PDB file of C-alpha atoms in Angstrom:
ATOM      1  CA  MET A   1      43.690 -24.161  56.253  1.00  0.00           C
ATOM      2  CA  ILE A   2      41.012 -23.056  58.111  1.00  0.00           C
ATOM      3  CA  ASP A   3      38.319 -25.068  60.514  1.00  0.00           C
ATOM      4  CA  ASP A   4      34.685 -25.156  60.297  1.00  0.00           C
ATOM      5  CA  VAL A   5      32.608 -23.456  62.669  1.00  0.00           C
ATOM      6  CA  LEU A   6      29.814 -26.494  62.775  1.00  0.00           C
ATOM      7  CA  GLY A   7      27.792 -27.409  65.741  1.00  0.00           C
ATOM      8  CA  PRO A   8      24.476 -29.742  65.959  1.00  0.00           C
ATOM      9  CA  GLY A   9      21.062 -28.668  64.248  1.00  0.00           C
ATOM     10  CA  LEU A  10      22.492 -26.376  62.068  1.00  0.00           C
ATOM     11  CA  GLU A  11      19.411 -24.352  60.049  1.00  0.00           C
ATOM     12  CA  VAL A  12      21.884 -22.812  58.051  1.00  0.00           C
ATOM     13  CA  LEU A  13      25.778 -23.861  57.081  1.00  0.00           C
ATOM     14  CA  PHE A  14      27.239 -20.935  54.955  1.00  0.00           C
ATOM     15  CA  CYS A  15      29.742 -22.133  52.381  1.00  0.00           C
ATOM     16  CA  GLY A  16      32.455 -19.955  51.202  1.00  0.00           C
ATOM     17  CA  ILE A  17      34.403 -20.478  48.193  1.00  0.00           C
ATOM     18  CA  ASN A  18      37.689 -20.307  50.227  1.00  0.00           C
ATOM     19  CA  PRO A  19      39.401 -18.664  52.603  1.00  0.00           C
ATOM     20  CA  GLY A  20      41.233 -15.696  51.777  1.00  0.00           C
ATOM     21  CA  LEU A  21      44.710 -15.046  52.719  1.00  0.00           C
ATOM     22  CA  MET A  22      43.863 -13.143  55.489  1.00  0.00           C
ATOM     23  CA  SER A  23      41.134 -15.857  56.816  1.00  0.00           C
ATOM     24  CA  GLU A  24      44.262 -18.216  56.623  1.00  0.00           C
ATOM     25  CA  ALA A  25      46.884 -16.181  58.700  1.00  0.00           C
ATOM     26  CA  THR A  26      43.821 -15.202  61.712  1.00  0.00           C
ATOM     27  CA  GLY A  27      41.734 -18.878  61.548  1.00  0.00           C
ATOM     28  CA  HIS A  28      38.984 -16.838  61.140  1.00  0.00           C
ATOM     29  CA  HIS A  29      36.610 -16.870  58.337  1.00  0.00           C
ATOM     30  CA  PHE A  30      35.560 -13.805  56.091  1.00  0.00           C
ATOM     31  CA  ALA A  31      38.534 -11.868  58.307  1.00  0.00           C
ATOM     32  CA  ARG A  32      39.757  -9.454  55.213  1.00  0.00           C
ATOM     33  CA  PRO A  33      38.197  -5.831  56.522  1.00  0.00           C
ATOM     34  CA  GLY A  34      35.756  -4.819  53.574  1.00  0.00           C
ATOM     35  CA  ASN A  35      34.409  -8.071  53.460  1.00  0.00           C
ATOM     36  CA  ARG A  36      30.681  -7.967  53.866  1.00  0.00           C
ATOM     37  CA  PHE A  37      29.566 -11.236  55.050  1.00  0.00           C
ATOM     38  CA  TRP A  38      29.216 -10.482  58.986  1.00  0.00           C
ATOM     39  CA  PRO A  39      27.357  -6.878  58.470  1.00  0.00           C
ATOM     40  CA  ALA A  40      24.868  -8.461  55.738  1.00  0.00           C
ATOM     41  CA  LEU A  41      24.710 -11.261  58.419  1.00  0.00           C
ATOM     42  CA  HIS A  42      23.580  -9.041  60.986  1.00  0.00           C
ATOM     43  CA  ARG A  43      21.919  -6.382  59.435  1.00  0.00           C
ATOM     44  CA  SER A  44      19.602  -9.647  57.749  1.00  0.00           C
ATOM     45  CA  GLY A  45      18.484 -10.513  61.058  1.00  0.00           C
ATOM     46  CA  PHE A  46      20.662 -13.670  61.771  1.00  0.00           C
ATOM     47  CA  THR A  47      22.330 -12.529  64.674  1.00  0.00           C
ATOM     48  CA  PRO A  48      21.608  -9.816  67.228  1.00  0.00           C
ATOM     49  CA  ARG A  49      24.724  -7.660  66.431  1.00  0.00           C
ATOM     50  CA  LEU A  50      27.500  -7.307  64.250  1.00  0.00           C
ATOM     51  CA  LEU A  51      30.204 -10.439  65.096  1.00  0.00           C
ATOM     52  CA  ALA A  52      33.653  -9.642  64.773  1.00  0.00           C
ATOM     53  CA  PRO A  53      35.373 -12.419  62.562  1.00  0.00           C
ATOM     54  CA  ALA A  54      36.967 -13.836  65.850  1.00  0.00           C
ATOM     55  CA  GLU A  55      33.878 -14.163  67.454  1.00  0.00           C
ATOM     56  CA  GLN A  56      32.631 -16.750  64.789  1.00  0.00           C
ATOM     57  CA  HIS A  57      32.566 -19.356  67.501  1.00  0.00           C
ATOM     58  CA  LEU A  58      29.358 -17.923  68.569  1.00  0.00           C
ATOM     59  CA  LEU A  59      27.476 -18.885  65.265  1.00  0.00           C
ATOM     60  CA  PRO A  60      26.557 -22.195  66.424  1.00  0.00           C
ATOM     61  CA  SER A  61      24.528 -20.599  69.328  1.00  0.00           C
ATOM     62  CA  TYR A  62      22.111 -19.001  66.471  1.00  0.00           C
ATOM     63  CA  GLY A  63      22.115 -22.236  64.683  1.00  0.00           C
ATOM     64  CA  LEU A  64      24.212 -20.590  62.202  1.00  0.00           C
ATOM     65  CA  GLY A  65      27.803 -22.509  60.744  1.00  0.00           C
ATOM     66  CA  ILE A  66      30.532 -21.920  58.485  1.00  0.00           C
ATOM     67  CA  THR A  67      32.547 -24.282  55.930  1.00  0.00           C
ATOM     68  CA  ASN A  68      33.903 -23.629  52.508  1.00  0.00           C
ATOM     69  CA  ILE A  69      33.808 -25.365  48.894  1.00  0.00           C
ATOM     70  CA  VAL A  70      37.878 -25.417  49.029  1.00  0.00           C
ATOM     71  CA  ALA A  71      40.075 -25.631  51.405  1.00  0.00           C
ATOM     72  CA  ARG A  72      42.914 -23.765  50.370  1.00  0.00           C
ATOM     73  CA  ALA A  73      43.580 -20.700  50.877  1.00  0.00           C
ATOM     74  CA  SER A  74      44.665 -18.104  47.982  1.00  0.00           C
ATOM     75  CA  ALA A  75      44.485 -14.242  47.279  1.00  0.00           C
ATOM     76  CA  LYS A  76      41.557 -14.683  44.636  1.00  0.00           C
ATOM     77  CA  ALA A  77      38.699 -17.801  44.373  1.00  0.00           C
ATOM     78  CA  SER A  78      39.942 -16.882  40.256  1.00  0.00           C
ATOM     79  CA  GLU A  79      43.019 -18.692  41.450  1.00  0.00           C
ATOM     80  CA  LEU A  80      41.308 -21.962  42.530  1.00  0.00           C
ATOM     81  CA  SER A  81      41.321 -24.794  39.287  1.00  0.00           C
ATOM     82  CA  ARG A  82      37.894 -26.514  38.154  1.00  0.00           C
ATOM     83  CA  ALA A  83      39.353 -29.472  39.658  1.00  0.00           C
ATOM     84  CA  GLU A  84      39.608 -28.329  43.250  1.00  0.00           C
ATOM     85  CA  LEU A  85      36.223 -26.767  43.007  1.00  0.00           C
ATOM     86  CA  VAL A  86      34.736 -30.254  41.938  1.00  0.00           C
ATOM     87  CA  GLU A  87      36.590 -32.032  44.099  1.00  0.00           C
ATOM     88  CA  GLY A  88      35.255 -29.526  47.034  1.00  0.00           C
ATOM     89  CA  GLY A  89      31.744 -30.061  46.247  1.00  0.00           C
ATOM     90  CA  VAL A  90      31.883 -34.053  46.835  1.00  0.00           C
ATOM     91  CA  ARG A  91      33.660 -33.104  50.180  1.00  0.00           C
ATOM     92  CA  LEU A  92      30.637 -30.467  50.643  1.00  0.00           C
ATOM     93  CA  ALA A  93      28.020 -33.025  49.999  1.00  0.00           C
ATOM     94  CA  ALA A  94      29.648 -35.791  52.632  1.00  0.00           C
ATOM     95  CA  LEU A  95      30.023 -33.104  55.284  1.00  0.00           C
ATOM     96  CA  LEU A  96      25.973 -32.052  54.509  1.00  0.00           C
ATOM     97  CA  ALA A  97      25.108 -35.770  54.509  1.00  0.00           C
ATOM     98  CA  GLU A  98      27.117 -36.229  57.797  1.00  0.00           C
ATOM     99  CA  ARG A  99      25.867 -32.605  59.791  1.00  0.00           C
ATOM    100  CA  ARG A 100      22.044 -32.544  58.163  1.00  0.00           C
ATOM    101  CA  PRO A 101      21.767 -28.694  58.172  1.00  0.00           C
ATOM    102  CA  ARG A 102      18.426 -27.672  57.274  1.00  0.00           C
ATOM    103  CA  VAL A 103      19.719 -25.136  54.386  1.00  0.00           C
ATOM    104  CA  LEU A 104      23.276 -25.263  52.595  1.00  0.00           C
ATOM    105  CA  ALA A 105      24.186 -21.119  51.790  1.00  0.00           C
ATOM    106  CA  VAL A 106      26.792 -20.932  49.217  1.00  0.00           C
ATOM    107  CA  LEU A 107      28.129 -17.896  48.687  1.00  0.00           C
ATOM    108  CA  GLY A 108      29.411 -17.213  45.040  1.00  0.00           C
ATOM    109  CA  VAL A 109      27.143 -18.778  42.202  1.00  0.00           C
ATOM    110  CA  SER A 110      30.344 -19.202  39.780  1.00  0.00           C
ATOM    111  CA  ALA A 111      31.580 -21.597  42.172  1.00  0.00           C
ATOM    112  CA  PHE A 112      28.593 -23.407  42.943  1.00  0.00           C
ATOM    113  CA  ARG A 113      28.236 -23.762  39.362  1.00  0.00           C
ATOM    114  CA  THR A 114      31.275 -25.450  38.602  1.00  0.00           C
ATOM    115  CA  ALA A 115      31.661 -27.724  41.786  1.00  0.00           C
ATOM    116  CA  PHE A 116      28.048 -28.987  40.745  1.00  0.00           C
ATOM    117  CA  ALA A 117      28.140 -28.850  37.376  1.00  0.00           C
ATOM    118  CA  VAL A 118      25.075 -26.299  37.268  1.00  0.00           C
ATOM    119  CA  PRO A 119      25.787 -24.290  34.519  1.00  0.00           C
ATOM    120  CA  LYS A 120      22.543 -21.934  34.673  1.00  0.00           C
ATOM    121  CA  THR A 121      22.622 -21.466  38.397  1.00  0.00           C
ATOM    122  CA  ARG A 122      21.183 -18.183  39.337  1.00  0.00           C
ATOM    123  CA  ILE A 123      20.899 -16.264  43.085  1.00  0.00           C
ATOM    124  CA  GLY A 124      18.613 -17.469  45.313  1.00  0.00           C
ATOM    125  CA  PRO A 125      16.649 -20.838  46.252  1.00  0.00           C
ATOM    126  CA  GLN A 126      17.677 -23.797  43.797  1.00  0.00           C
ATOM    127  CA  PRO A 127      15.558 -26.312  42.714  1.00  0.00           C
ATOM    128  CA  GLN A 128      18.143 -29.637  43.698  1.00  0.00           C
ATOM    129  CA  LYS A 129      19.004 -30.661  47.604  1.00  0.00           C
ATOM    130  CA  ILE A 130      22.449 -31.937  48.181  1.00  0.00           C
ATOM    131  CA  ALA A 131      22.337 -34.893  50.949  1.00  0.00           C
ATOM    132  CA  ASP A 132      18.991 -34.033  51.226  1.00  0.00           C
ATOM    133  CA  THR A 133      19.513 -30.538  52.444  1.00  0.00           C
ATOM    134  CA  ARG A 134      18.198 -27.501  50.591  1.00  0.00           C
ATOM    135  CA  VAL A 135      20.293 -25.207  48.868  1.00  0.00           C
ATOM    136  CA  TRP A 136      20.245 -21.500  48.350  1.00  0.00           C
ATOM    137  CA  VAL A 137      22.814 -19.427  46.502  1.00  0.00           C
ATOM    138  CA  LEU A 138      23.984 -16.182  48.075  1.00  0.00           C
ATOM    139  CA  PRO A 139      26.130 -13.577  46.301  1.00  0.00           C
ATOM    140  CA  ASN A 140      30.052 -13.697  47.052  1.00  0.00           C
ATOM    141  CA  PRO A 141      30.259 -10.974  49.837  1.00  0.00           C
ATOM    142  CA  SER A 142      34.123 -10.254  48.813  1.00  0.00           C
ATOM    143  CA  GLY A 143      34.944  -6.947  48.891  1.00  0.00           C
ATOM    144  CA  LEU A 144      36.359  -8.184  44.993  1.00  0.00           C
ATOM    145  CA  ASN A 145      32.434  -8.373  44.175  1.00  0.00           C
ATOM    146  CA  ALA A 146      31.591  -5.142  42.816  1.00  0.00           C
ATOM    147  CA  HIS A 147      28.279  -6.554  41.167  1.00  0.00           C
ATOM    148  CA  PHE A 148      26.658  -6.477  44.800  1.00  0.00           C
ATOM    149  CA  THR A 149      26.431  -4.137  47.118  1.00  0.00           C
ATOM    150  CA  LEU A 150      26.298  -4.803  50.720  1.00  0.00           C
ATOM    151  CA  ASP A 151      22.560  -3.538  50.500  1.00  0.00           C
ATOM    152  CA  ALA A 152      22.019  -6.146  47.655  1.00  0.00           C
ATOM    153  CA  ILE A 153      24.154  -8.684  49.835  1.00  0.00           C
ATOM    154  CA  THR A 154      22.059  -8.159  52.781  1.00  0.00           C
ATOM    155  CA  ALA A 155      18.762  -8.348  50.857  1.00  0.00           C
ATOM    156  CA  GLU A 156      19.530 -11.449  49.465  1.00  0.00           C
ATOM    157  CA  PHE A 157      20.631 -12.533  52.902  1.00  0.00           C
ATOM    158  CA  ARG A 158      17.062 -11.272  54.423  1.00  0.00           C
ATOM    159  CA  ARG A 159      15.144 -13.364  51.605  1.00  0.00           C
ATOM    160  CA  LEU A 160      17.073 -16.752  53.269  1.00  0.00           C
ATOM    161  CA  ARG A 161      16.335 -15.597  56.210  1.00  0.00           C
ATOM    162  CA  GLU A 162      13.088 -15.209  55.952  1.00  0.00           C
ATOM    163  CA  SER A 163      12.570 -18.514  53.988  1.00  0.00           C
ATOM    164  CA  LEU A 164      13.061 -20.429  57.183  1.00  0.00           C
ATOM    165  CA  GLY A 165       9.435 -19.772  58.529  1.00  0.00           C
ATOM    166  CA  PRO A 166       7.316 -17.543  60.324  1.00  0.00           C
ATOM    167  CA  GLY A 167       9.434 -14.377  61.529  1.00  0.00           C
ATOM    168  CA  GLY A 168      12.492 -15.836  59.740  1.00  0.00           C
ATOM    169  CA  GLU A 169      14.104 -16.825  62.475  1.00  0.00           C
ATOM    170  CA  PRO A 170      16.883 -19.655  62.691  1.00  0.00           C
ATOM    171  CA  GLY A 171      14.900 -22.198  64.808  1.00  0.00           C
ATOM    172  CA  ALA A 172      11.440 -21.390  63.469  1.00  0.00           C
ATOM    173  CA  SER A 173       9.563 -24.488  61.137  1.00  0.00           C
ATOM    174  CA  ALA A 174       8.845 -24.136  58.028  1.00  0.00           C
TER     175      ALA A 174
END
């Protein structure tokens, strides 16, 4: 299990599917070389510089946090059961009710569809809220996701950032 990265007043809570084995070993989210989360986060303007996974503790200072739908680590998200994803969705809804981030950004459309029983979900903003939190679904940044390039993932992260308000900066009012 890997600890969530949380702070008060989060603008965006990024939510992975589950930790990979390298993340579990290091205790850092998106730790595998080749994962595109950290480059996309920086290139989209969420952080002023490229952060290393070991610097995840800095995220709350930018109004950002990280959690996962499922806490159990695995080599591939496809190893998770439907029941684990559904149970993770319940846990995530409780976390949102407690922490109240402005936006939940789920990194993986298929996992979101299963966890929240919304089979027609597409990448982008979602019509439903969870615990009064806006929901945005982003592409999975794993290097195993061949459907999206780093540029395409960055473009989706940027759309989310720009939706936050004038200038698209975390902390800006909508």
